[in-house]
mmCIF file of C-alpha atoms and ligand atoms in Angstrom:
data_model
loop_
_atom_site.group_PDB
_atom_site.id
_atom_site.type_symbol
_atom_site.label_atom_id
_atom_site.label_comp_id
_atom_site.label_asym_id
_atom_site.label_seq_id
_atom_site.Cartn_x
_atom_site.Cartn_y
_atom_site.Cartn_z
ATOM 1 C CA UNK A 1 2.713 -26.425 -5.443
ATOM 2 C CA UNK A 2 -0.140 -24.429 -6.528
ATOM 3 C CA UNK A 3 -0.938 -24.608 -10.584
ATOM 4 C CA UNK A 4 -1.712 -21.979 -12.583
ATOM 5 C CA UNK A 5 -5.304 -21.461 -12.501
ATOM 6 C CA UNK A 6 -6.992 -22.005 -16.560
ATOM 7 C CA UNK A 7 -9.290 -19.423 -15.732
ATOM 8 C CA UNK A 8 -7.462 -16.168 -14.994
ATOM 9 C CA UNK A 9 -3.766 -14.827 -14.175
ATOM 10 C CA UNK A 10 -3.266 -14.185 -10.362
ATOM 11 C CA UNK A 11 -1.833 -11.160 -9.883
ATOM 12 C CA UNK A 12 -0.735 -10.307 -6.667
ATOM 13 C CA UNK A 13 -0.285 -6.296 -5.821
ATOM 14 C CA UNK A 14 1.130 -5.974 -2.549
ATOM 15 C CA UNK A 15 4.119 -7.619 -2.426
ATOM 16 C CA UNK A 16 7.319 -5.876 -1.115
ATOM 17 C CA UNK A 17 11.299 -5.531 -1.753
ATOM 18 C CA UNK A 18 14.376 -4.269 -0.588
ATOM 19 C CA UNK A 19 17.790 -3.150 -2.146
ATOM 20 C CA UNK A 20 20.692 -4.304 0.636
ATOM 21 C CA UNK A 21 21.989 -1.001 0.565
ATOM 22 C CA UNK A 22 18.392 0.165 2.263
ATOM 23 C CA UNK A 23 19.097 -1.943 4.981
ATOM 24 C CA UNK A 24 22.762 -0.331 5.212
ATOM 25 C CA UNK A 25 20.831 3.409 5.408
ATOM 26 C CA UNK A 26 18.757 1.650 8.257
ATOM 27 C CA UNK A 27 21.089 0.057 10.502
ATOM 28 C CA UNK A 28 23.259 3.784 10.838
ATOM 29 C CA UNK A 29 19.428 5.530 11.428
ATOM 30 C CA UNK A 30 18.489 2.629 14.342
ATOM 31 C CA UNK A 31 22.284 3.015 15.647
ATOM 32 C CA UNK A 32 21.367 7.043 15.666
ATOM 33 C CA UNK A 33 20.517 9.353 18.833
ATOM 34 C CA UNK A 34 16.392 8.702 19.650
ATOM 35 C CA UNK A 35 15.112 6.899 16.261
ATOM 36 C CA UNK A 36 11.387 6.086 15.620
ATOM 37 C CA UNK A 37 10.154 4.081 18.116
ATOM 38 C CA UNK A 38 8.003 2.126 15.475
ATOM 39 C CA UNK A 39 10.648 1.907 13.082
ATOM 40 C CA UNK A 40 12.803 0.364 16.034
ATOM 41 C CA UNK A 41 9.870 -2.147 16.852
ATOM 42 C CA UNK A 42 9.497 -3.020 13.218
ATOM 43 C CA UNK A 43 13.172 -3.060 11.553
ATOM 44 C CA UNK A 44 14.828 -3.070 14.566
ATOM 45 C CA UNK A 45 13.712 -6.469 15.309
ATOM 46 C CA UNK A 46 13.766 -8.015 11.667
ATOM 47 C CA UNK A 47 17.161 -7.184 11.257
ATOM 48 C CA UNK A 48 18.799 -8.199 14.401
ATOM 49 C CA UNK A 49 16.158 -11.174 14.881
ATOM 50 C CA UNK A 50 17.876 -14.763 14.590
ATOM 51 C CA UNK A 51 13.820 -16.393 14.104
ATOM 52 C CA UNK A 52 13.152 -18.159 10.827
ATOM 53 C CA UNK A 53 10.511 -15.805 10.067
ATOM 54 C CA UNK A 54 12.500 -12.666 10.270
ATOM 55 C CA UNK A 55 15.543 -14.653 8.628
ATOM 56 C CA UNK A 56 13.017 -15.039 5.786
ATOM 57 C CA UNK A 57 11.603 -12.104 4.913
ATOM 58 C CA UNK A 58 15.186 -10.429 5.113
ATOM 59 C CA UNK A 59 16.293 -12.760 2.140
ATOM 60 C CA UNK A 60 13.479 -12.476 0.061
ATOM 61 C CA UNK A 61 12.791 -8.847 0.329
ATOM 62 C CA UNK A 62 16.355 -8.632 -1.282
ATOM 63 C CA UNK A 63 15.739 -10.880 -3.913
ATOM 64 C CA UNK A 64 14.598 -9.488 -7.185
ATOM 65 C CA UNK A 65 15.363 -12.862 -9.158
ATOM 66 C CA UNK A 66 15.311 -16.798 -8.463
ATOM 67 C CA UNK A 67 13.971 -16.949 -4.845
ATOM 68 C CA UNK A 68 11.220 -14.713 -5.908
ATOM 69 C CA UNK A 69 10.222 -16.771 -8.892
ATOM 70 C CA UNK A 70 10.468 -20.152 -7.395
ATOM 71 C CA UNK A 71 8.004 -18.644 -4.456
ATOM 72 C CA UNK A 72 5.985 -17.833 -7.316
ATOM 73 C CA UNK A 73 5.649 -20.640 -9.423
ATOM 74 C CA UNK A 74 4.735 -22.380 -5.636
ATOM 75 C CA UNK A 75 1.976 -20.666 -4.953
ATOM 76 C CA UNK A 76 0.425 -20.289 -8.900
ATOM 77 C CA UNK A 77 1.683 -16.813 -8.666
ATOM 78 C CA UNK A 78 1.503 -15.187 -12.290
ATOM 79 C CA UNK A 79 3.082 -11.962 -11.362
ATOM 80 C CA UNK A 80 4.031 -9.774 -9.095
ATOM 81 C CA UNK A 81 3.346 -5.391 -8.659
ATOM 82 C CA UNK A 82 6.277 -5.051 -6.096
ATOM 83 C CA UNK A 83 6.985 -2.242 -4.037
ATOM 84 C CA UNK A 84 9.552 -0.566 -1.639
ATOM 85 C CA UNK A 85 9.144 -2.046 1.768
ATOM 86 C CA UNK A 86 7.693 -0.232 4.846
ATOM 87 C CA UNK A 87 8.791 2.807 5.809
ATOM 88 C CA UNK A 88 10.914 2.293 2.931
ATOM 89 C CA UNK A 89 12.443 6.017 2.018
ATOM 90 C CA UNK A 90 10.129 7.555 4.519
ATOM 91 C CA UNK A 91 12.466 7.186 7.665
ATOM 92 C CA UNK A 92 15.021 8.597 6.021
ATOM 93 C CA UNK A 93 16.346 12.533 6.244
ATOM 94 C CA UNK A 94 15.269 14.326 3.369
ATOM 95 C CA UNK A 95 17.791 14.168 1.490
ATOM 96 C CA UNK A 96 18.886 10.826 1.890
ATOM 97 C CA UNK A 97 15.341 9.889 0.652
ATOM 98 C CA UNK A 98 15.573 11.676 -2.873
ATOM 99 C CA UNK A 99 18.255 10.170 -3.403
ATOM 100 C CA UNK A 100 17.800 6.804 -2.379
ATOM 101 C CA UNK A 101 14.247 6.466 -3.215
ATOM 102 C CA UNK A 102 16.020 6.986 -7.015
ATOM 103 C CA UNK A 103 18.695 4.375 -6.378
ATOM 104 C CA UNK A 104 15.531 1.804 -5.328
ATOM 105 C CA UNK A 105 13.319 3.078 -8.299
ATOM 106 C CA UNK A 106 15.853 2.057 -11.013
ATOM 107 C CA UNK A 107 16.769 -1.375 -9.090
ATOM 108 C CA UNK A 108 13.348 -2.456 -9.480
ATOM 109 C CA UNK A 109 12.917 -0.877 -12.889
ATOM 110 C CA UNK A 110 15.775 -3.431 -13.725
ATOM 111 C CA UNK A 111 14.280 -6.040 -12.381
ATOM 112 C CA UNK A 112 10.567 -5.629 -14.284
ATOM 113 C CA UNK A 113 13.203 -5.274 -17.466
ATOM 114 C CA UNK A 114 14.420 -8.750 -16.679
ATOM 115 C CA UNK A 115 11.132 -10.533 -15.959
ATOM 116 C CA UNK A 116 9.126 -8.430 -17.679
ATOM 117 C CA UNK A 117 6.127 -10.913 -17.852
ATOM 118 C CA UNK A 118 6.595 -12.295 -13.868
ATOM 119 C CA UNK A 119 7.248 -8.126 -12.440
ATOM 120 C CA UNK A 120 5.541 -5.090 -12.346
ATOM 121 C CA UNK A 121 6.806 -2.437 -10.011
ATOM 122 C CA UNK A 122 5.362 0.481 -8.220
ATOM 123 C CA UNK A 123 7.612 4.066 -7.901
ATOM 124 C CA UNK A 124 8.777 4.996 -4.418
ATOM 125 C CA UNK A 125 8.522 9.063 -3.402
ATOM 126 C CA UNK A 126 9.960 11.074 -0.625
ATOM 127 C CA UNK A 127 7.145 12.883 0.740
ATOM 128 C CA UNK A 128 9.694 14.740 2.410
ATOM 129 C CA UNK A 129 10.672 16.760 -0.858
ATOM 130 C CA UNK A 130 6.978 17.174 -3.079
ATOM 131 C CA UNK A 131 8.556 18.514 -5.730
ATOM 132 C CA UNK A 132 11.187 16.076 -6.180
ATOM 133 C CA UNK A 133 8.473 13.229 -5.092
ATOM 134 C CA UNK A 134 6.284 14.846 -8.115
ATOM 135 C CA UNK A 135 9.353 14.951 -10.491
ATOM 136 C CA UNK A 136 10.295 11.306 -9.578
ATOM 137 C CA UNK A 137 6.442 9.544 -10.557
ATOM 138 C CA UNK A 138 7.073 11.269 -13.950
ATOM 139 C CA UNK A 139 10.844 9.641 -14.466
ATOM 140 C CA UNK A 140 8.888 6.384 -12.766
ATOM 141 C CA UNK A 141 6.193 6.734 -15.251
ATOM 142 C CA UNK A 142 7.821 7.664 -18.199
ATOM 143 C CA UNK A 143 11.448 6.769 -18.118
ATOM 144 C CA UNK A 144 11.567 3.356 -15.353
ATOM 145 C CA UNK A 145 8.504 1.381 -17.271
ATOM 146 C CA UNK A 146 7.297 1.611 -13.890
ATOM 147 C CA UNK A 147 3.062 1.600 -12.619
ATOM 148 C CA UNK A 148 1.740 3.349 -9.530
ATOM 149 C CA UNK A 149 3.338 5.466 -6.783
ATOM 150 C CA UNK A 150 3.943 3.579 -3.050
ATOM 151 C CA UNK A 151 3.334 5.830 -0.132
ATOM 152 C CA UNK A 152 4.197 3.781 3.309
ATOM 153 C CA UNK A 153 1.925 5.868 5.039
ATOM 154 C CA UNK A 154 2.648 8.493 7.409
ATOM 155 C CA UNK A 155 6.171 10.789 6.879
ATOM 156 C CA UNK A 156 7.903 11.363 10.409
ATOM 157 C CA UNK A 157 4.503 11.890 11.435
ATOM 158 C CA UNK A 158 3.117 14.216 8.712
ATOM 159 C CA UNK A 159 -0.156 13.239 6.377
ATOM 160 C CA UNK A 160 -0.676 13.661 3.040
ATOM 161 C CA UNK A 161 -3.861 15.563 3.777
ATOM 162 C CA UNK A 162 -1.824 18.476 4.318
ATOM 163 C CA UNK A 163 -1.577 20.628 1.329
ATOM 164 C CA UNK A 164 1.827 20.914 1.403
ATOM 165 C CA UNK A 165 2.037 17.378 0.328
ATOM 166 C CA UNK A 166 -0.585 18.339 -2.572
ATOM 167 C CA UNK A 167 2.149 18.047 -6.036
ATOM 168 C CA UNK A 168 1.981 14.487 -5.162
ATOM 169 C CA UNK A 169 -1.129 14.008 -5.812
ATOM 170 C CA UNK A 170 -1.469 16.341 -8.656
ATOM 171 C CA UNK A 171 1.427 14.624 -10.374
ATOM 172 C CA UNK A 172 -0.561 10.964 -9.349
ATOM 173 C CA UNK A 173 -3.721 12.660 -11.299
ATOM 174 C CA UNK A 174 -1.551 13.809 -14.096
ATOM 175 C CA UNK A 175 -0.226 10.584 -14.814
ATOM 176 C CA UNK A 176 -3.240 8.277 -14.501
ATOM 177 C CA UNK A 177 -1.645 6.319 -11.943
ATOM 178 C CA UNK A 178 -2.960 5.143 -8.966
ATOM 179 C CA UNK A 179 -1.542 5.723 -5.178
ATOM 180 C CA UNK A 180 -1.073 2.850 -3.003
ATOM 181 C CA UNK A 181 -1.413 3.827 0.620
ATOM 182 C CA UNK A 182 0.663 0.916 2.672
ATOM 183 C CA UNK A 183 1.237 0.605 5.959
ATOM 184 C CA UNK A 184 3.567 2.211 8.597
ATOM 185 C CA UNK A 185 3.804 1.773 11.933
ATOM 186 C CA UNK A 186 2.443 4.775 14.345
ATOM 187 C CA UNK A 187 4.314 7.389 14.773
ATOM 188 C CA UNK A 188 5.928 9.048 17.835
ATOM 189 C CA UNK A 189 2.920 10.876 19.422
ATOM 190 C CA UNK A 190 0.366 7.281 18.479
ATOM 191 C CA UNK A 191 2.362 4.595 19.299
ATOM 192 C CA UNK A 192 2.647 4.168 22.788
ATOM 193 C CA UNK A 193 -0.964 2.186 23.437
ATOM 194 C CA UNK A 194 -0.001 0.228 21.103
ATOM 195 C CA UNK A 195 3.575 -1.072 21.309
ATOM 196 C CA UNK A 196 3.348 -1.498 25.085
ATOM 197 C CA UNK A 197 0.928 -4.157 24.789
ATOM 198 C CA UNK A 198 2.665 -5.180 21.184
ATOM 199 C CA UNK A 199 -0.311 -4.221 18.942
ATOM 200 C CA UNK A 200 1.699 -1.576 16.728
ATOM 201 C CA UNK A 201 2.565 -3.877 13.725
ATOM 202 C CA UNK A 202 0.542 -5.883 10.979
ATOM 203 C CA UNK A 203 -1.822 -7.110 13.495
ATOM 204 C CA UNK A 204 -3.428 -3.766 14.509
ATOM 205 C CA UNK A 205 -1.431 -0.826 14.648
ATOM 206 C CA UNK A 206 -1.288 -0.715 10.551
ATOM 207 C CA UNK A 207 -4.350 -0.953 9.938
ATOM 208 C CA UNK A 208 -5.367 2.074 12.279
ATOM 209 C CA UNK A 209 -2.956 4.257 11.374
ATOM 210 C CA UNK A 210 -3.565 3.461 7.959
ATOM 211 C CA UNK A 211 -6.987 3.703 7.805
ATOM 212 C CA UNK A 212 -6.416 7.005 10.080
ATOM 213 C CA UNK A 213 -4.491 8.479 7.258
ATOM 214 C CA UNK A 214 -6.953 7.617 3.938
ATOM 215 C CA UNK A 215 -9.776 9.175 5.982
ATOM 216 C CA UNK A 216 -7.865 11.926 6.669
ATOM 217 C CA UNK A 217 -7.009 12.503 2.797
ATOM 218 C CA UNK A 218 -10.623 12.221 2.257
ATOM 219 C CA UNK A 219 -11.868 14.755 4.891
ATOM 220 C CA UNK A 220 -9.182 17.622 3.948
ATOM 221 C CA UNK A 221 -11.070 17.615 0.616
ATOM 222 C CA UNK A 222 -8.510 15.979 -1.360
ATOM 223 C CA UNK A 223 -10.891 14.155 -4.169
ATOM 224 C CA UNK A 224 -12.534 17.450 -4.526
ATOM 225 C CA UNK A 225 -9.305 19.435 -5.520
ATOM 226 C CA UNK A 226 -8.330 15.637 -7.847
ATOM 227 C CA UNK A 227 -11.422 14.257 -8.126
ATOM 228 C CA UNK A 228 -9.588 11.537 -10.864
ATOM 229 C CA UNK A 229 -6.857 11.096 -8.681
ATOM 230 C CA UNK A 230 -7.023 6.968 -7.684
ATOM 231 C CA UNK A 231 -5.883 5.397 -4.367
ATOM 232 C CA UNK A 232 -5.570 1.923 -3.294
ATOM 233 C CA UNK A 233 -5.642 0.552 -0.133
ATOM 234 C CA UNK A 234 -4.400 -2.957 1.613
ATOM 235 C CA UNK A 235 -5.829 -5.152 4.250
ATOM 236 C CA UNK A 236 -9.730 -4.726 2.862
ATOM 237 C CA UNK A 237 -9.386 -0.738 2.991
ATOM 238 C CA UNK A 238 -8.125 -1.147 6.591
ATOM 239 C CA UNK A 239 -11.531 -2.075 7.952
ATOM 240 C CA UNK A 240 -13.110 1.664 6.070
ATOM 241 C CA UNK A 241 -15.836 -0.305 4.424
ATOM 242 C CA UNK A 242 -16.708 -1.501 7.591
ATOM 243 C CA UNK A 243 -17.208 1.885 8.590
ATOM 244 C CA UNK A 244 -18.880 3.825 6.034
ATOM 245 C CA UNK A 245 -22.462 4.177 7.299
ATOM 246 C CA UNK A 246 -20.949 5.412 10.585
ATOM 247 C CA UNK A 247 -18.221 8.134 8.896
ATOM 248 C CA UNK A 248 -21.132 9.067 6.576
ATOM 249 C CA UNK A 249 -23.928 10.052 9.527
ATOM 250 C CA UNK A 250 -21.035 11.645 11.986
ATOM 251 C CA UNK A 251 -18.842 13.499 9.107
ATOM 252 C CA UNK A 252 -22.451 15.380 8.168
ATOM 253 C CA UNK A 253 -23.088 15.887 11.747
ATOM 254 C CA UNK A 254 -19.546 17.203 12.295
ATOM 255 C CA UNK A 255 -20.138 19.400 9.321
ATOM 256 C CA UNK A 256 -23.455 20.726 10.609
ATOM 257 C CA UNK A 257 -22.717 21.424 14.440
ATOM 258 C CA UNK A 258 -19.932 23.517 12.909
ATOM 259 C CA UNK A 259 -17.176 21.791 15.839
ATOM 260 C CA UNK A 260 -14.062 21.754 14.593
ATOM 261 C CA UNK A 261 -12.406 24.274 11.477
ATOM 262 C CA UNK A 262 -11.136 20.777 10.007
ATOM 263 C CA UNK A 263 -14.305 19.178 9.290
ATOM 264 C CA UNK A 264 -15.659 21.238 6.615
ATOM 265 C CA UNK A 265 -18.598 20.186 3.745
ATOM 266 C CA UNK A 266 -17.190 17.941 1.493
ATOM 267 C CA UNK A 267 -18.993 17.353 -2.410
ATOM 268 C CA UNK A 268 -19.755 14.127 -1.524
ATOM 269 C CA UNK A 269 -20.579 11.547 1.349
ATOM 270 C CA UNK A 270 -17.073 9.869 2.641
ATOM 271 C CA UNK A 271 -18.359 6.618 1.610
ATOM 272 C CA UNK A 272 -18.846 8.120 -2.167
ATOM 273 C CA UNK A 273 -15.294 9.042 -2.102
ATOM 274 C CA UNK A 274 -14.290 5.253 -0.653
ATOM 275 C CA UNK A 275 -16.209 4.131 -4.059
ATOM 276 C CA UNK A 276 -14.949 6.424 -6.692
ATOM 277 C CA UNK A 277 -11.608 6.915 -5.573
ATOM 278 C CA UNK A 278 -10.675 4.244 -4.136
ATOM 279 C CA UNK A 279 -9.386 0.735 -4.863
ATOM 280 C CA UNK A 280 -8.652 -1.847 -1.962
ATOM 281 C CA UNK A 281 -6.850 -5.017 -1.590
ATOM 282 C CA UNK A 282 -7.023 -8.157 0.284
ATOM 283 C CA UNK A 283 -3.616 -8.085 1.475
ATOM 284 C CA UNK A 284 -3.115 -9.980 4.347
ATOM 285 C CA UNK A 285 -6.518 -11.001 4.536
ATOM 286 C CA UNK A 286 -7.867 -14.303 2.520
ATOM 287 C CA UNK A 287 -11.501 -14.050 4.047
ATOM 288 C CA UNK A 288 -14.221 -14.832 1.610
ATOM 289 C CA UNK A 289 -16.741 -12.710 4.001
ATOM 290 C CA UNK A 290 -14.574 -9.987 3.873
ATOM 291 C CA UNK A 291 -13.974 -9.948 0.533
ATOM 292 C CA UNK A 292 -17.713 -10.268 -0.685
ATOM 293 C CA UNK A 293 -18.170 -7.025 1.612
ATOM 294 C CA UNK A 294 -16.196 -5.077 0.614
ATOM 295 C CA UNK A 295 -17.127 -5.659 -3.693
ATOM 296 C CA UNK A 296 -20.687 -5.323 -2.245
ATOM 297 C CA UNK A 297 -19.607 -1.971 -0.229
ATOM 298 C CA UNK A 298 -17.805 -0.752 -3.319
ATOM 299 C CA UNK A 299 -18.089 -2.528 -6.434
ATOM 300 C CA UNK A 300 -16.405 -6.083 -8.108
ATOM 301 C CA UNK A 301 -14.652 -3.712 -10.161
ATOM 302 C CA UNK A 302 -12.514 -2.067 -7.403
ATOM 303 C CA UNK A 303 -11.633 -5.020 -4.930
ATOM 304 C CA UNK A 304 -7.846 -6.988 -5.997
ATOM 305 C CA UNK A 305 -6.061 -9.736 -5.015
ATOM 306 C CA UNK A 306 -2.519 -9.067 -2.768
ATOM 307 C CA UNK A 307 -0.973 -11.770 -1.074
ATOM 308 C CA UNK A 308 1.649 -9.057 0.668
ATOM 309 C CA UNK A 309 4.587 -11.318 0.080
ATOM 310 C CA UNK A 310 7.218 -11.971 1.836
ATOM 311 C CA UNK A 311 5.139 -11.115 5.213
ATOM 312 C CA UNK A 312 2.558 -13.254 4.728
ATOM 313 C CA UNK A 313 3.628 -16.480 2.187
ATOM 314 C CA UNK A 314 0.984 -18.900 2.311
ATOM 315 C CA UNK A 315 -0.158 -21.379 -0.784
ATOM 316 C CA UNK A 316 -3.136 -22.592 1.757
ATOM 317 C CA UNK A 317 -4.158 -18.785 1.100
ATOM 318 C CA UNK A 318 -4.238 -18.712 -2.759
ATOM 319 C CA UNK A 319 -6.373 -22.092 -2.861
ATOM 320 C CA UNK A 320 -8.779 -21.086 -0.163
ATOM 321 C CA UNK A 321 -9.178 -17.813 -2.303
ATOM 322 C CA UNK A 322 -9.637 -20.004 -5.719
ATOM 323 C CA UNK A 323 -12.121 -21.817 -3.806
ATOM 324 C CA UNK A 324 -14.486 -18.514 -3.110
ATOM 325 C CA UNK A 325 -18.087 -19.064 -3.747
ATOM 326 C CA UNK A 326 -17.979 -16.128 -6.355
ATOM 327 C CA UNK A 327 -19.073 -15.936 -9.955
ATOM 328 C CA UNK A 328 -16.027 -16.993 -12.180
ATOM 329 C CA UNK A 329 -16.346 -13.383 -14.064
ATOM 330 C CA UNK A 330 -15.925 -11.853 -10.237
ATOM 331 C CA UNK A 331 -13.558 -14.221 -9.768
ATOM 332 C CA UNK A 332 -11.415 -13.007 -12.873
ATOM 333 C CA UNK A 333 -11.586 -8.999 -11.883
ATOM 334 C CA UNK A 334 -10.280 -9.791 -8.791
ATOM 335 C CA UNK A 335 -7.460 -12.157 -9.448
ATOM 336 C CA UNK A 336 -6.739 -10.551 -12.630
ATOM 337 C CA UNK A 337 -8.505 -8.241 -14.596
ATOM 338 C CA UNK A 338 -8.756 -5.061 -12.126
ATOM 339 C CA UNK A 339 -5.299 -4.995 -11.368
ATOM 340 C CA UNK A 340 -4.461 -4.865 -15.405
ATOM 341 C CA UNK A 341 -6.531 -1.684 -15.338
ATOM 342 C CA UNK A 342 -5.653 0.207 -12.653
ATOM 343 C CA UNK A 343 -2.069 -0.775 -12.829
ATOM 344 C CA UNK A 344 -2.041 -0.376 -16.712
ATOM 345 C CA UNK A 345 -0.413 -3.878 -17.037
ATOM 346 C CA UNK A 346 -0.054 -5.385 -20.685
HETATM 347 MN MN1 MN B 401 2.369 -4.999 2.868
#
């Protein structure tokens, strides 16, 4: 049992749900001709596996009420910003995604209505329709109490740096809310390096194609045409800090040997765009070094704490992170205080 901490709130804002009826959707698109072969690595095996870890994560992803509470109050969890698991509505056929990604939004707005002080919960979009996807962070906004948009990542295989995809962001800009850019597993045409040696989920494969797909947002130009518009990323910005000197030095190189139509000048460095638009989590990763990097790479102000419950569920995590040699006011923004603001939490 982990206490409550007398110094700050922890907030954690990468945890995940979801409804049973999702998994209903899922088990007719996995028994359908040729699905996703990373949604059949990923879902596939957590809802056929008999393991206690995929037995797990099943039940708690569907609970919106006591099992998530008790695993709470466990781990000195103050509260929750919960969103639609991965590839949540994003597997799904278009319209099958509006619709459900509607049924999802007001089963979570329910639950924030009934715990209003433990749950917070991010909207869920179809990419697949933008306008719809734009209408839906305005109901999520204004009519579900709702904070932040969840994007798992890539669409069957599409990015949101094309402009098509563009309302989504201008409706993310219009609102003041922020983006969060989870994880998916590759798609079709990426994953075959990496699921025949099994490297496609959390342990690798998320993190590239994630990381793959925020880069890609910035290069297309996207903070130029939004420049307010706010994204966060998991997994300490899916190892981007790490790279900024080298995306800064090649992206201007790019740029000036004039190689490829897509690389164009941008206003500012990649790395710029990293630190003004960007906010990153530590999802799935409790590593002081890590950590101190990245608020060094971008600022105190923009680094949060996730624990990215139910996948990864560890109390030993929350007290090693207590235990960070870090200034008690750093401390505070990034248990606490940063995720008020960018979430708009009261
Ligand atoms: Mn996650």
């Amino acid at each position: 049992m982990v206490k409550p901490s007398p110094d700050y709130k922890r907030i954690a804002t990468e945890e995940a749900f979801a409804p049973k009826e999702m998994f209903d959707i899922y088990r007719k698109i996995l028994a359908g001709p040729d699905p996703d072969p990373g949604f059949v690595s990923l879902l596939g095996f957590y809802m056929t596996s008999q393991s206690d870890r995929a037995k797990h994560i099943i039940r708690c992803l569907a609970d919106l009420d006591q099992i998530r509470l008790q695993h709470m109050d466990e781990t000195g969890i103050d509260r929750q910003v919960i969103a639609l698991t991965s590839p949540g509505v994003q597997i799904m056929d278009t319209e099958t995604a509006v619709s459900f990604a509607k049924v999802a939004n007001d089963e979570l707005s329910a639950a924030v209505r009934r715990h209003p002080t433990r749950f917070s919960g991010m909207i869920a979009v179809a990419p697949q329709n933008p306008k719809e996807a734009a209408k839906e962070i305005e109901r999520g906004i204004h009519k579900l109490g709702l904070t932040g948009v969840i994007i798992n990542s890539h669409t069957h295989g599409e990015y949101l740096s094309d402009p098509k995809f563009w309302e989504i962001f201008e409706a993310a800009e219009a609102n003041d809310t922020p983006i969060y850019l989870h994880p998916n597993t590759p798609p079709r045409n990426m994953i075959q390096p990496f699921v025949e040696c099994g490297l496609d989920g959390a342990i690798y494969g998320f993190g590239v194609e994630t990381g793959l797909h925020a880069l890609r947002i910035i290069t297309a130009g996207v903070f130029d045409r939004f420049p307010k518009l706010q994204m966060i990323i998991g997994h300490m910005g899916e190892a981007l800090p790490f790279w900024s000197y080298r995306l800064d030095y090649m992206h201007q190189a790019t740029v000036k040997s004039d190689r490829y139509k897509t690389v164009r000048a941008l206003k500012k460095k990649p790395s710029d765009y990293l630190r003004e638009n960007f906010y990153i989590t530590n999802s799935g990763m409790a590593w002081e070094p890590a950590i101190k990097f990245t608020q060094e790479t971008l600022s105190v102000d923009r680094v949060l704490y996730a624990m990215d419950y139910p996948y990864q569920f560890s109390a030993d995590e929350v007290v090693s992170l207590d235990g960070m040699k870090m200034s008690l006011e750093n401390k505070k923004l990034f248990f606490q205080s940063n995720a008020e603001k960018i979430f708009k939490l009261k």
